[in-house]
mmCIF file of C-alpha atoms in Angstrom:
data_model
loop_
_atom_site.group_PDB
_atom_site.id
_atom_site.type_symbol
_atom_site.label_atom_id
_atom_site.label_comp_id
_atom_site.label_asym_id
_atom_site.label_seq_id
_atom_site.Cartn_x
_atom_site.Cartn_y
_atom_site.Cartn_z
ATOM 1 C CA UNK O 106 -103.282 -128.484 64.620
ATOM 2 C CA UNK O 107 -106.593 -128.990 66.393
ATOM 3 C CA UNK O 108 -108.116 -126.021 64.562
ATOM 4 C CA UNK O 109 -107.264 -127.654 61.171
ATOM 5 C CA UNK O 110 -109.019 -130.832 62.328
ATOM 6 C CA UNK O 111 -112.202 -128.830 62.936
ATOM 7 C CA UNK O 112 -111.764 -127.014 59.592
ATOM 8 C CA UNK O 113 -111.415 -130.260 57.700
ATOM 9 C CA UNK O 114 -114.106 -132.236 59.545
ATOM 10 C CA UNK O 115 -116.755 -129.590 60.157
ATOM 11 C CA UNK O 116 -116.354 -127.465 57.033
ATOM 12 C CA UNK O 117 -114.139 -128.907 54.298
ATOM 13 C CA UNK O 118 -115.836 -132.326 54.074
ATOM 14 C CA UNK O 119 -119.248 -130.709 53.636
ATOM 15 C CA UNK O 120 -117.852 -128.205 51.112
ATOM 16 C CA UNK O 121 -116.301 -130.946 49.001
ATOM 17 C CA UNK O 122 -119.446 -133.088 49.104
ATOM 18 C CA UNK O 123 -121.725 -130.179 48.137
ATOM 19 C CA UNK O 124 -119.320 -129.036 45.404
ATOM 20 C CA UNK O 125 -119.246 -132.549 43.914
ATOM 21 C CA UNK O 126 -123.062 -132.760 43.963
ATOM 22 C CA UNK O 127 -123.409 -129.321 42.385
ATOM 23 C CA UNK O 128 -121.059 -130.066 39.484
ATOM 24 C CA UNK O 129 -122.587 -133.501 39.000
ATOM 25 C CA UNK O 130 -125.952 -131.805 38.270
ATOM 26 C CA UNK O 131 -124.414 -129.066 36.116
ATOM 27 C CA UNK O 132 -122.298 -131.487 34.059
ATOM 28 C CA UNK O 133 -125.328 -133.695 33.360
ATOM 29 C CA UNK O 134 -127.134 -130.644 31.919
ATOM 30 C CA UNK O 135 -124.166 -129.335 29.910
ATOM 31 C CA UNK O 136 -123.301 -132.636 28.262
ATOM 32 C CA UNK O 137 -126.789 -132.782 26.720
ATOM 33 C CA UNK O 138 -127.138 -129.103 25.834
ATOM 34 C CA UNK O 139 -123.676 -127.927 24.783
ATOM 35 C CA UNK O 140 -121.216 -128.667 22.007
ATOM 36 C CA UNK O 141 -117.799 -129.942 23.009
ATOM 37 C CA UNK O 142 -116.092 -126.497 22.751
ATOM 38 C CA UNK O 143 -118.898 -124.852 24.772
ATOM 39 C CA UNK O 144 -118.694 -127.545 27.443
ATOM 40 C CA UNK O 145 -114.912 -127.145 27.708
ATOM 41 C CA UNK O 146 -115.206 -123.358 28.082
ATOM 42 C CA UNK O 147 -117.618 -123.876 30.999
ATOM 43 C CA UNK O 148 -115.340 -126.514 32.542
ATOM 44 C CA UNK O 149 -112.340 -124.193 32.262
ATOM 45 C CA UNK O 150 -114.295 -121.335 33.826
ATOM 46 C CA UNK O 151 -115.479 -123.532 36.714
ATOM 47 C CA UNK O 152 -111.935 -124.586 37.525
ATOM 48 C CA UNK O 153 -110.774 -120.962 37.385
ATOM 49 C CA UNK O 154 -113.524 -119.771 39.717
ATOM 50 C CA UNK O 155 -112.901 -122.577 42.232
ATOM 51 C CA UNK O 156 -109.183 -121.761 42.287
ATOM 52 C CA UNK O 157 -110.009 -118.096 42.800
ATOM 53 C CA UNK O 158 -112.415 -118.990 45.604
ATOM 54 C CA UNK O 159 -109.771 -120.986 47.461
ATOM 55 C CA UNK O 160 -107.184 -118.218 47.021
ATOM 56 C CA UNK O 161 -109.606 -115.593 48.384
ATOM 57 C CA UNK O 162 -111.459 -117.385 51.193
ATOM 58 C CA UNK O 163 -110.131 -120.861 52.021
ATOM 59 C CA UNK O 164 -107.048 -122.631 53.293
ATOM 60 C CA UNK O 165 -104.507 -123.521 50.582
ATOM 61 C CA UNK O 166 -104.715 -127.237 51.477
ATOM 62 C CA UNK O 167 -108.304 -127.269 50.200
ATOM 63 C CA UNK O 168 -107.339 -126.337 46.631
ATOM 64 C CA UNK O 169 -106.223 -129.760 45.262
ATOM 65 C CA UNK O 170 -109.183 -131.508 46.955
ATOM 66 C CA UNK O 171 -111.732 -129.026 45.639
ATOM 67 C CA UNK O 172 -110.319 -129.060 42.091
ATOM 68 C CA UNK O 173 -110.293 -132.863 42.196
ATOM 69 C CA UNK O 174 -114.073 -132.850 42.819
ATOM 70 C CA UNK O 175 -114.642 -130.565 39.805
ATOM 71 C CA UNK O 176 -112.285 -132.561 37.569
ATOM 72 C CA UNK O 177 -113.968 -135.850 38.506
ATOM 73 C CA UNK O 178 -117.532 -134.693 37.946
ATOM 74 C CA UNK O 179 -117.017 -132.384 34.953
ATOM 75 C CA UNK O 180 -114.126 -134.022 33.083
ATOM 76 C CA UNK O 181 -113.403 -137.633 34.052
ATOM 77 C CA UNK O 182 -117.007 -138.890 34.079
ATOM 78 C CA UNK O 183 -117.927 -137.381 30.721
ATOM 79 C CA UNK O 184 -114.661 -137.593 28.784
ATOM 80 C CA UNK O 185 -115.763 -140.292 26.329
ATOM 81 C CA UNK O 186 -119.159 -138.646 25.734
ATOM 82 C CA UNK O 187 -117.484 -135.320 25.153
ATOM 83 C CA UNK O 188 -114.748 -136.581 22.807
ATOM 84 C CA UNK O 189 -117.224 -138.584 20.751
ATOM 85 C CA UNK O 190 -119.798 -135.838 20.163
ATOM 86 C CA UNK O 191 -120.713 -136.270 16.518
ATOM 87 C CA UNK O 192 -120.387 -132.726 15.186
ATOM 88 C CA UNK O 193 -118.093 -131.134 17.767
ATOM 89 C CA UNK O 194 -116.029 -133.899 19.406
ATOM 90 C CA UNK O 195 -112.293 -134.502 19.083
ATOM 91 C CA UNK O 196 -112.491 -135.893 15.517
ATOM 92 C CA UNK O 197 -114.553 -132.897 14.376
ATOM 93 C CA UNK O 198 -112.125 -130.426 15.986
ATOM 94 C CA UNK O 199 -109.209 -132.094 14.173
ATOM 95 C CA UNK O 200 -111.143 -132.172 10.898
ATOM 96 C CA UNK O 201 -112.026 -128.475 11.159
ATOM 97 C CA UNK O 202 -108.561 -127.371 12.377
ATOM 98 C CA UNK O 203 -109.901 -125.927 15.652
ATOM 99 C CA UNK O 204 -106.467 -125.504 17.189
ATOM 100 C CA UNK O 205 -107.592 -123.279 20.071
ATOM 101 C CA UNK O 206 -110.223 -125.813 21.167
ATOM 102 C CA UNK O 207 -107.740 -128.689 20.811
ATOM 103 C CA UNK O 208 -105.237 -126.838 23.006
ATOM 104 C CA UNK O 209 -107.999 -126.297 25.606
ATOM 105 C CA UNK O 210 -108.903 -129.990 25.423
ATOM 106 C CA UNK O 211 -105.267 -130.921 26.072
ATOM 107 C CA UNK O 212 -104.993 -128.521 29.025
ATOM 108 C CA UNK O 213 -108.206 -129.790 30.643
ATOM 109 C CA UNK O 214 -107.691 -133.527 30.228
ATOM 110 C CA UNK O 215 -104.026 -133.417 31.191
ATOM 111 C CA UNK O 216 -105.410 -132.749 34.709
ATOM 112 C CA UNK O 217 -106.897 -136.247 35.041
ATOM 113 C CA UNK O 218 -105.111 -139.611 35.138
ATOM 114 C CA UNK O 219 -104.767 -141.079 31.632
ATOM 115 C CA UNK O 220 -107.072 -138.333 30.395
ATOM 116 C CA UNK O 221 -104.913 -137.702 27.337
ATOM 117 C CA UNK O 222 -104.831 -141.299 26.064
ATOM 118 C CA UNK O 223 -108.211 -141.182 24.234
ATOM 119 C CA UNK O 224 -107.284 -137.817 22.658
ATOM 120 C CA UNK O 225 -103.956 -139.220 21.436
ATOM 121 C CA UNK O 226 -105.768 -142.243 19.975
ATOM 122 C CA UNK O 227 -108.209 -139.950 18.156
ATOM 123 C CA UNK O 228 -105.301 -137.832 16.873
ATOM 124 C CA UNK O 229 -103.517 -140.936 15.569
ATOM 125 C CA UNK O 230 -106.654 -142.216 13.783
ATOM 126 C CA UNK O 231 -107.294 -138.823 12.190
ATOM 127 C CA UNK O 232 -103.718 -138.371 10.901
ATOM 128 C CA UNK O 233 -103.570 -141.923 9.536
ATOM 129 C CA UNK O 234 -106.935 -141.406 7.830
ATOM 130 C CA UNK O 235 -105.669 -138.182 6.202
ATOM 131 C CA UNK O 236 -102.565 -140.046 4.997
ATOM 132 C CA UNK O 237 -104.612 -142.914 3.562
ATOM 133 C CA UNK O 238 -106.698 -140.349 1.641
ATOM 134 C CA UNK O 239 -103.497 -139.145 -0.049
ATOM 135 C CA UNK O 240 -102.530 -142.741 -0.911
ATOM 136 C CA UNK O 241 -105.966 -143.342 -2.427
ATOM 137 C CA UNK O 242 -105.987 -140.040 -4.356
ATOM 138 C CA UNK O 243 -102.608 -140.629 -6.022
ATOM 139 C CA UNK O 244 -103.555 -144.229 -6.925
ATOM 140 C CA UNK O 245 -106.756 -142.971 -8.594
ATOM 141 C CA UNK O 246 -104.923 -140.129 -10.379
ATOM 142 C CA UNK O 247 -102.239 -142.476 -11.762
ATOM 143 C CA UNK O 248 -104.868 -144.986 -12.879
ATOM 144 C CA UNK O 249 -106.923 -142.257 -14.584
ATOM 145 C CA UNK O 250 -103.796 -141.034 -16.395
ATOM 146 C CA UNK O 251 -102.984 -144.554 -17.588
ATOM 147 C CA UNK O 252 -106.496 -144.928 -19.007
ATOM 148 C CA UNK O 253 -106.333 -141.504 -20.650
ATOM 149 C CA UNK O 254 -102.920 -142.241 -22.190
ATOM 150 C CA UNK O 255 -103.758 -145.789 -23.264
ATOM 151 C CA UNK O 256 -102.377 -146.377 -26.735
ATOM 152 C CA UNK O 257 -100.231 -143.219 -26.630
ATOM 153 C CA UNK O 258 -96.442 -143.257 -26.276
ATOM 154 C CA UNK O 259 -95.659 -143.213 -22.551
ATOM 155 C CA UNK O 260 -93.922 -140.010 -21.507
ATOM 156 C CA UNK O 261 -94.919 -139.909 -17.867
ATOM 157 C CA UNK O 262 -96.128 -142.931 -15.919
ATOM 158 C CA UNK O 263 -97.729 -140.871 -13.172
ATOM 159 C CA UNK O 264 -94.437 -139.464 -11.926
ATOM 160 C CA UNK O 265 -95.853 -135.959 -11.464
ATOM 161 C CA UNK O 266 -98.688 -137.322 -9.316
ATOM 162 C CA UNK O 267 -96.237 -139.351 -7.241
ATOM 163 C CA UNK O 268 -93.977 -136.309 -6.806
ATOM 164 C CA UNK O 269 -97.021 -134.376 -5.639
ATOM 165 C CA UNK O 270 -97.855 -137.196 -3.202
ATOM 166 C CA UNK O 271 -94.473 -136.888 -1.434
ATOM 167 C CA UNK O 272 -94.883 -133.110 -1.342
ATOM 168 C CA UNK O 273 -98.355 -133.531 0.249
ATOM 169 C CA UNK O 274 -97.021 -136.030 2.810
ATOM 170 C CA UNK O 275 -94.366 -133.462 3.796
ATOM 171 C CA UNK O 276 -97.074 -130.789 4.169
ATOM 172 C CA UNK O 277 -99.231 -133.189 6.210
ATOM 173 C CA UNK O 278 -96.287 -133.896 8.522
ATOM 174 C CA UNK O 279 -95.534 -130.164 8.901
ATOM 175 C CA UNK O 280 -99.164 -129.477 9.801
ATOM 176 C CA UNK O 281 -99.571 -132.137 12.464
ATOM 177 C CA UNK O 282 -96.075 -131.705 13.888
ATOM 178 C CA UNK O 283 -97.139 -128.079 14.490
ATOM 179 C CA UNK O 284 -100.279 -129.402 16.243
ATOM 180 C CA UNK O 285 -98.125 -131.535 18.549
ATOM 181 C CA UNK O 286 -95.970 -128.506 19.303
ATOM 182 C CA UNK O 287 -98.662 -125.843 19.777
ATOM 183 C CA UNK O 288 -101.873 -127.676 20.777
ATOM 184 C CA UNK O 289 -100.389 -130.621 22.656
ATOM 185 C CA UNK O 290 -97.387 -128.952 24.360
ATOM 186 C CA UNK O 291 -94.819 -131.188 22.628
ATOM 187 C CA UNK O 292 -96.126 -134.141 24.626
ATOM 188 C CA UNK O 293 -94.218 -137.390 24.023
ATOM 189 C CA UNK O 294 -97.585 -139.201 23.940
ATOM 190 C CA UNK O 295 -98.650 -137.180 20.885
ATOM 191 C CA UNK O 296 -95.233 -137.470 19.215
ATOM 192 C CA UNK O 297 -95.686 -141.240 19.540
ATOM 193 C CA UNK O 298 -99.225 -141.025 18.092
ATOM 194 C CA UNK O 299 -97.934 -138.983 15.121
ATOM 195 C CA UNK O 300 -95.125 -141.495 14.526
ATOM 196 C CA UNK O 301 -97.486 -144.487 14.577
ATOM 197 C CA UNK O 302 -99.957 -142.742 12.242
ATOM 198 C CA UNK O 303 -97.272 -141.995 9.637
ATOM 199 C CA UNK O 304 -95.835 -145.499 9.942
ATOM 200 C CA UNK O 305 -99.347 -146.766 9.240
ATOM 201 C CA UNK O 306 -99.716 -145.217 5.786
ATOM 202 C CA UNK O 307 -96.104 -144.533 4.761
ATOM 203 C CA UNK O 308 -95.466 -148.278 4.488
ATOM 204 C CA UNK O 309 -98.387 -148.908 2.131
ATOM 205 C CA UNK O 310 -97.819 -149.378 -1.598
ATOM 206 C CA UNK O 311 -98.650 -146.187 -3.487
ATOM 207 C CA UNK O 312 -99.868 -146.659 -7.071
ATOM 208 C CA UNK O 313 -97.745 -149.819 -7.392
ATOM 209 C CA UNK O 314 -94.603 -148.287 -5.853
ATOM 210 C CA UNK O 315 -93.223 -148.262 -2.316
ATOM 211 C CA UNK O 316 -92.894 -145.007 -0.379
ATOM 212 C CA UNK O 317 -89.147 -145.734 -0.217
ATOM 213 C CA UNK O 318 -88.924 -145.589 -4.023
ATOM 214 C CA UNK O 319 -91.118 -142.480 -4.254
ATOM 215 C CA UNK O 320 -88.970 -140.648 -1.695
ATOM 216 C CA UNK O 321 -85.786 -141.602 -3.576
ATOM 217 C CA UNK O 322 -87.369 -140.331 -6.823
ATOM 218 C CA UNK O 323 -88.482 -137.132 -5.089
ATOM 219 C CA UNK O 324 -84.922 -136.474 -3.850
ATOM 220 C CA UNK O 325 -83.565 -137.229 -7.333
ATOM 221 C CA UNK O 326 -85.928 -134.666 -8.830
ATOM 222 C CA UNK O 327 -84.772 -132.083 -6.276
ATOM 223 C CA UNK O 328 -81.079 -132.736 -6.767
ATOM 224 C CA UNK O 329 -80.723 -133.173 -10.529
ATOM 225 C CA UNK O 330 -80.317 -130.482 -13.156
ATOM 226 C CA UNK O 331 -83.586 -129.638 -14.869
ATOM 227 C CA UNK O 332 -85.822 -131.244 -12.218
ATOM 228 C CA UNK O 333 -89.446 -130.134 -11.992
ATOM 229 C CA UNK O 334 -88.968 -128.699 -8.467
ATOM 230 C CA UNK O 335 -87.768 -125.124 -9.038
ATOM 231 C CA UNK O 336 -86.668 -124.071 -5.550
ATOM 232 C CA UNK O 337 -84.058 -121.799 -3.986
ATOM 233 C CA UNK O 338 -81.003 -123.373 -2.330
ATOM 234 C CA UNK O 339 -82.500 -122.711 1.121
ATOM 235 C CA UNK O 340 -85.838 -124.282 0.145
ATOM 236 C CA UNK O 341 -84.047 -127.363 -1.274
ATOM 237 C CA UNK O 342 -82.095 -127.791 1.973
ATOM 238 C CA UNK O 343 -85.267 -127.422 4.037
ATOM 239 C CA UNK O 344 -87.170 -129.917 1.862
ATOM 240 C CA UNK O 345 -84.339 -132.469 1.984
ATOM 241 C CA UNK O 346 -84.314 -132.232 5.775
ATOM 242 C CA UNK O 347 -88.067 -132.940 5.851
ATOM 243 C CA UNK O 348 -87.732 -135.951 3.523
ATOM 244 C CA UNK O 349 -85.036 -137.420 5.782
ATOM 245 C CA UNK O 350 -87.369 -136.945 8.773
ATOM 246 C CA UNK O 351 -90.090 -138.845 6.903
ATOM 247 C CA UNK O 352 -87.620 -141.661 6.283
ATOM 248 C CA UNK O 353 -87.802 -142.423 10.026
ATOM 249 C CA UNK O 354 -91.312 -143.821 9.394
ATOM 250 C CA UNK O 355 -90.230 -146.172 6.562
ATOM 251 C CA UNK O 356 -89.703 -149.736 7.796
ATOM 252 C CA UNK O 357 -87.486 -150.833 4.882
ATOM 253 C CA UNK O 358 -84.820 -148.120 4.905
ATOM 254 C CA UNK O 359 -82.405 -150.395 2.999
ATOM 255 C CA UNK O 360 -84.809 -150.321 0.058
ATOM 256 C CA UNK O 361 -84.668 -146.509 0.061
ATOM 257 C CA UNK O 362 -80.860 -146.706 0.203
ATOM 258 C CA UNK O 363 -80.767 -148.973 -2.877
ATOM 259 C CA UNK O 364 -83.091 -146.763 -4.930
ATOM 260 C CA UNK O 365 -81.298 -143.617 -3.800
ATOM 261 C CA UNK O 366 -77.853 -145.052 -4.621
ATOM 262 C CA UNK O 367 -78.906 -145.960 -8.181
ATOM 263 C CA UNK O 368 -80.277 -142.473 -8.799
ATOM 264 C CA UNK O 369 -77.212 -140.859 -7.218
ATOM 265 C CA UNK O 370 -74.988 -142.939 -9.518
ATOM 266 C CA UNK O 371 -76.934 -141.741 -12.562
ATOM 267 C CA UNK O 372 -76.710 -138.095 -11.460
ATOM 268 C CA UNK O 373 -72.980 -138.311 -10.834
ATOM 269 C CA UNK O 374 -71.975 -140.291 -13.924
ATOM 270 C CA UNK O 375 -74.151 -138.321 -16.328
ATOM 271 C CA UNK O 376 -73.134 -134.982 -14.790
ATOM 272 C CA UNK O 377 -76.756 -134.249 -13.881
ATOM 273 C CA UNK O 378 -76.193 -133.307 -10.243
ATOM 274 C CA UNK O 379 -77.195 -129.666 -9.694
ATOM 275 C CA UNK O 380 -74.989 -129.096 -6.624
ATOM 276 C CA UNK O 381 -72.225 -130.988 -4.832
ATOM 277 C CA UNK O 382 -73.146 -129.103 -1.635
ATOM 278 C CA UNK O 383 -76.720 -130.417 -1.692
ATOM 279 C CA UNK O 384 -75.489 -133.963 -2.415
ATOM 280 C CA UNK O 385 -73.185 -133.869 0.605
ATOM 281 C CA UNK O 386 -75.817 -132.164 2.753
ATOM 282 C CA UNK O 387 -78.425 -134.907 2.365
ATOM 283 C CA UNK O 388 -75.796 -137.603 2.927
ATOM 284 C CA UNK O 389 -74.848 -135.892 6.206
ATOM 285 C CA UNK O 390 -78.502 -135.871 7.265
ATOM 286 C CA UNK O 391 -78.999 -139.506 6.250
ATOM 287 C CA UNK O 392 -75.874 -140.431 8.202
ATOM 288 C CA UNK O 393 -77.217 -138.710 11.330
ATOM 289 C CA UNK O 394 -80.615 -140.381 10.931
ATOM 290 C CA UNK O 395 -79.603 -143.910 9.883
ATOM 291 C CA UNK O 396 -75.944 -144.320 10.856
ATOM 292 C CA UNK O 397 -72.574 -144.271 9.087
ATOM 293 C CA UNK O 398 -72.962 -147.714 7.508
ATOM 294 C CA UNK O 399 -76.153 -146.573 5.752
ATOM 295 C CA UNK O 400 -74.324 -143.857 3.776
ATOM 296 C CA UNK O 401 -70.795 -145.283 3.486
ATOM 297 C CA UNK O 402 -71.219 -146.438 -0.140
ATOM 298 C CA UNK O 403 -72.932 -143.206 -1.195
ATOM 299 C CA UNK O 404 -70.199 -141.086 0.393
ATOM 300 C CA UNK O 405 -67.644 -143.276 -1.407
ATOM 301 C CA UNK O 406 -69.379 -142.513 -4.729
ATOM 302 C CA UNK O 407 -69.233 -138.738 -4.201
ATOM 303 C CA UNK O 408 -65.573 -139.003 -3.146
ATOM 304 C CA UNK O 409 -64.819 -141.146 -6.235
ATOM 305 C CA UNK O 410 -66.058 -138.329 -8.481
ATOM 306 C CA UNK O 411 -63.811 -135.789 -6.748
ATOM 307 C CA UNK O 412 -60.788 -138.089 -7.057
ATOM 308 C CA UNK O 413 -61.687 -138.794 -10.702
ATOM 309 C CA UNK O 414 -61.479 -135.072 -11.510
ATOM 310 C CA UNK O 415 -58.033 -134.920 -9.931
ATOM 311 C CA UNK O 416 -56.954 -138.070 -11.793
ATOM 312 C CA UNK O 417 -58.169 -136.608 -15.091
ATOM 313 C CA UNK O 418 -56.078 -133.500 -14.449
ATOM 314 C CA UNK O 419 -53.049 -135.708 -13.703
ATOM 315 C CA UNK O 420 -53.714 -137.638 -16.948
ATOM 316 C CA UNK O 421 -53.783 -134.388 -18.960
ATOM 317 C CA UNK O 422 -50.475 -133.315 -17.370
ATOM 318 C CA UNK O 423 -48.998 -136.784 -18.070
ATOM 319 C CA UNK O 424 -49.965 -136.486 -21.772
ATOM 320 C CA UNK O 425 -48.239 -133.107 -21.984
ATOM 321 C CA UNK O 426 -45.102 -134.417 -20.279
ATOM 322 C CA UNK O 427 -44.979 -137.352 -22.695
ATOM 323 C CA UNK O 428 -45.842 -135.078 -25.637
ATOM 324 C CA UNK O 429 -48.690 -137.472 -26.415
ATOM 325 C CA UNK O 430 -51.425 -136.241 -28.755
ATOM 326 C CA UNK O 431 -54.590 -138.357 -28.864
ATOM 327 C CA UNK O 432 -56.918 -138.308 -31.889
ATOM 328 C CA UNK O 433 -59.876 -137.670 -29.547
ATOM 329 C CA UNK O 434 -60.549 -135.657 -26.390
ATOM 330 C CA UNK O 435 -61.028 -138.209 -23.660
ATOM 331 C CA UNK O 436 -61.971 -138.089 -19.984
ATOM 332 C CA UNK O 437 -62.050 -141.149 -17.716
ATOM 333 C CA UNK O 438 -63.929 -141.621 -14.435
ATOM 334 C CA UNK O 439 -62.325 -144.270 -12.229
ATOM 335 C CA UNK O 440 -64.861 -145.848 -9.859
ATOM 336 C CA UNK O 441 -64.246 -148.045 -6.809
ATOM 337 C CA UNK O 442 -65.901 -151.460 -7.077
ATOM 338 C CA UNK O 443 -68.203 -151.938 -4.093
ATOM 339 C CA UNK O 444 -69.398 -148.341 -3.784
ATOM 340 C CA UNK O 445 -71.345 -148.272 -7.038
ATOM 341 C CA UNK O 446 -74.270 -150.324 -8.336
ATOM 342 C CA UNK O 447 -73.198 -153.378 -10.344
ATOM 343 C CA UNK O 448 -72.771 -152.525 -14.032
ATOM 344 C CA UNK O 449 -72.588 -155.119 -16.757
ATOM 345 C CA UNK O 450 -69.156 -155.309 -18.394
ATOM 346 C CA UNK O 451 -68.876 -156.473 -22.002
ATOM 347 C CA UNK O 452 -66.290 -156.952 -24.728
ATOM 348 C CA UNK O 453 -66.514 -154.303 -27.422
ATOM 349 C CA UNK O 454 -64.507 -153.917 -30.625
ATOM 350 C CA UNK O 455 -63.711 -150.229 -30.259
ATOM 351 C CA UNK O 456 -62.702 -147.927 -33.132
ATOM 352 C CA UNK O 457 -58.960 -147.282 -33.394
ATOM 353 C CA UNK O 458 -59.298 -143.703 -32.070
ATOM 354 C CA UNK O 459 -60.876 -144.973 -28.834
ATOM 355 C CA UNK O 460 -58.402 -147.853 -28.492
ATOM 356 C CA UNK O 461 -55.482 -145.413 -28.630
ATOM 357 C CA UNK O 462 -57.054 -143.304 -25.872
ATOM 358 C CA UNK O 463 -57.744 -146.314 -23.662
ATOM 359 C CA UNK O 464 -54.192 -147.636 -24.066
ATOM 360 C CA UNK O 465 -52.767 -144.222 -23.169
ATOM 361 C CA UNK O 466 -54.852 -144.011 -19.991
ATOM 362 C CA UNK O 467 -53.919 -147.584 -19.104
ATOM 363 C CA UNK O 468 -50.204 -146.745 -19.370
ATOM 364 C CA UNK O 469 -50.701 -143.658 -17.190
ATOM 365 C CA UNK O 470 -52.805 -145.475 -14.585
ATOM 366 C CA UNK O 471 -50.516 -148.491 -14.224
ATOM 367 C CA UNK O 472 -47.476 -146.253 -13.829
ATOM 368 C CA UNK O 473 -49.239 -144.298 -11.066
ATOM 369 C CA UNK O 474 -51.242 -147.053 -9.310
ATOM 370 C CA UNK O 475 -49.940 -150.459 -8.289
ATOM 371 C CA UNK O 476 -52.008 -153.615 -7.646
ATOM 372 C CA UNK O 477 -55.216 -152.276 -9.162
ATOM 373 C CA UNK O 478 -56.953 -153.559 -12.245
ATOM 374 C CA UNK O 479 -59.058 -151.434 -14.581
ATOM 375 C CA UNK O 480 -62.301 -152.878 -15.927
ATOM 376 C CA UNK O 481 -63.913 -150.734 -18.607
ATOM 377 C CA UNK O 482 -67.697 -150.319 -18.335
ATOM 378 C CA UNK O 483 -68.671 -149.114 -21.812
ATOM 379 C CA UNK O 484 -72.396 -149.100 -21.020
ATOM 380 C CA UNK O 485 -71.954 -146.039 -18.774
ATOM 381 C CA UNK O 486 -69.859 -143.979 -21.188
ATOM 382 C CA UNK O 487 -70.964 -141.064 -23.349
ATOM 383 C CA UNK O 488 -69.449 -139.571 -26.498
ATOM 384 C CA UNK O 489 -69.959 -136.439 -28.577
ATOM 385 C CA UNK O 490 -69.604 -136.968 -32.354
ATOM 386 C CA UNK O 491 -69.719 -134.410 -35.112
ATOM 387 C CA UNK O 492 -71.744 -135.656 -38.041
ATOM 388 C CA UNK O 493 -70.856 -134.039 -41.374
ATOM 389 C CA UNK O 494 -74.189 -134.225 -43.160
ATOM 390 C CA UNK O 495 -75.702 -132.322 -46.053
ATOM 391 C CA UNK O 496 -76.867 -129.610 -45.809
ATOM 392 C CA UNK O 497 -75.189 -128.971 -42.401
ATOM 393 C CA UNK O 498 -73.124 -130.601 -39.671
ATOM 394 C CA UNK O 499 -74.715 -131.883 -36.464
ATOM 395 C CA UNK O 500 -73.301 -132.539 -32.993
ATOM 396 C CA UNK O 501 -74.547 -135.873 -31.623
ATOM 397 C CA UNK O 502 -74.500 -136.822 -27.923
ATOM 398 C CA UNK O 503 -74.432 -140.634 -27.782
ATOM 399 C CA UNK O 504 -73.596 -143.597 -25.621
ATOM 400 C CA UNK O 505 -70.200 -145.217 -26.159
ATOM 401 C CA UNK O 506 -71.904 -148.174 -27.858
ATOM 402 C CA UNK O 507 -73.798 -145.900 -30.269
ATOM 403 C CA UNK O 508 -70.662 -143.876 -31.029
ATOM 404 C CA UNK O 509 -68.607 -147.023 -31.736
ATOM 405 C CA UNK O 510 -71.303 -148.193 -34.172
ATOM 406 C CA UNK O 511 -71.546 -144.852 -36.007
ATOM 407 C CA UNK O 512 -67.775 -144.518 -36.362
ATOM 408 C CA UNK O 513 -67.774 -147.720 -38.432
ATOM 409 C CA UNK O 514 -69.415 -145.698 -41.207
ATOM 410 C CA UNK O 515 -66.182 -143.677 -41.544
ATOM 411 C CA UNK O 516 -64.542 -146.808 -42.918
ATOM 412 C CA UNK O 517 -67.339 -147.695 -45.335
ATOM 413 C CA UNK O 518 -67.180 -146.723 -48.970
ATOM 414 C CA UNK O 519 -69.794 -144.189 -50.028
#
């Protein structure tokens, strides 16, 4: 024990003092002469050599004390100067995608107390700035399109640009999530910085719309038949998962739910949904992310459509059993009030053919279901009419209201 006292007092104290003085001089030279990546390479090499020196010649207890001297003089004292170097500091490394240098920066400054905080702040500012650029670009693109199309019939109010915006936000998130994973060792500090950066720009209005609405529209485009996103089933699943992850950054998730529910209703009622599996898949992900209450109405809507198909089959069997022939082919979708958006109900003087069909379904439904009242929502119905025109017949796909109006011409004298 006495020998260690002599080692520490007569040798180690002098070694540590001289080492600190040496690196103080060297660091003062390097910070003026070298770029940030060059400085970090030298710092890394110094730490390696000092560790090697202890392992080869000195007592193991000296290692943390000796490395502390190097870290203090080379890293702690010059961190701000180093990170803020104009053409090679932290912001420049992020801008130029210098992932190897960023990983080295993380490794070095994780050695000093609170050394990572300024890097995380710089990372957050950079990511938020990149996001705000996207917001600005789409706003300018939509405005330019409006000016170009002024006076023309409106076919596209910037939707393609807004779709592209969501796609770019997903790509931005993929990129910087990879940075957190590979450069910053999945540090919770950098996950938090990424979250705060995305919350910063994802809650801004984008070309007059909220991000919640744009994300709902993006999902609708992915999930409906004939959408502009032509992707494989695997790519659709992967993209939906990424959109749901982005939803974590949206402050008004209820607004997304309302927009999404309206678009889901339209897909389901107009038979425009490309895949039941994809519809259920995103609802499962939304449920995991936002809770069961968030998706309960949407899940009820999808279930309603399944039950409606079964009920239609039962209705067809009932007609056969009753030997009932209707003048029109008719299918009915029974919806549960509360799950679906509110639809305006109205009185409509239907043509006799439709009245007969409705009365038949009413008889079937009341015989099968007790204590439930049917309210007919004609505004959501569709009809296919055959128009016998000269020189040829045409098949017309119409709303129920349009079909009821056209059928009146059957009763008019020519």
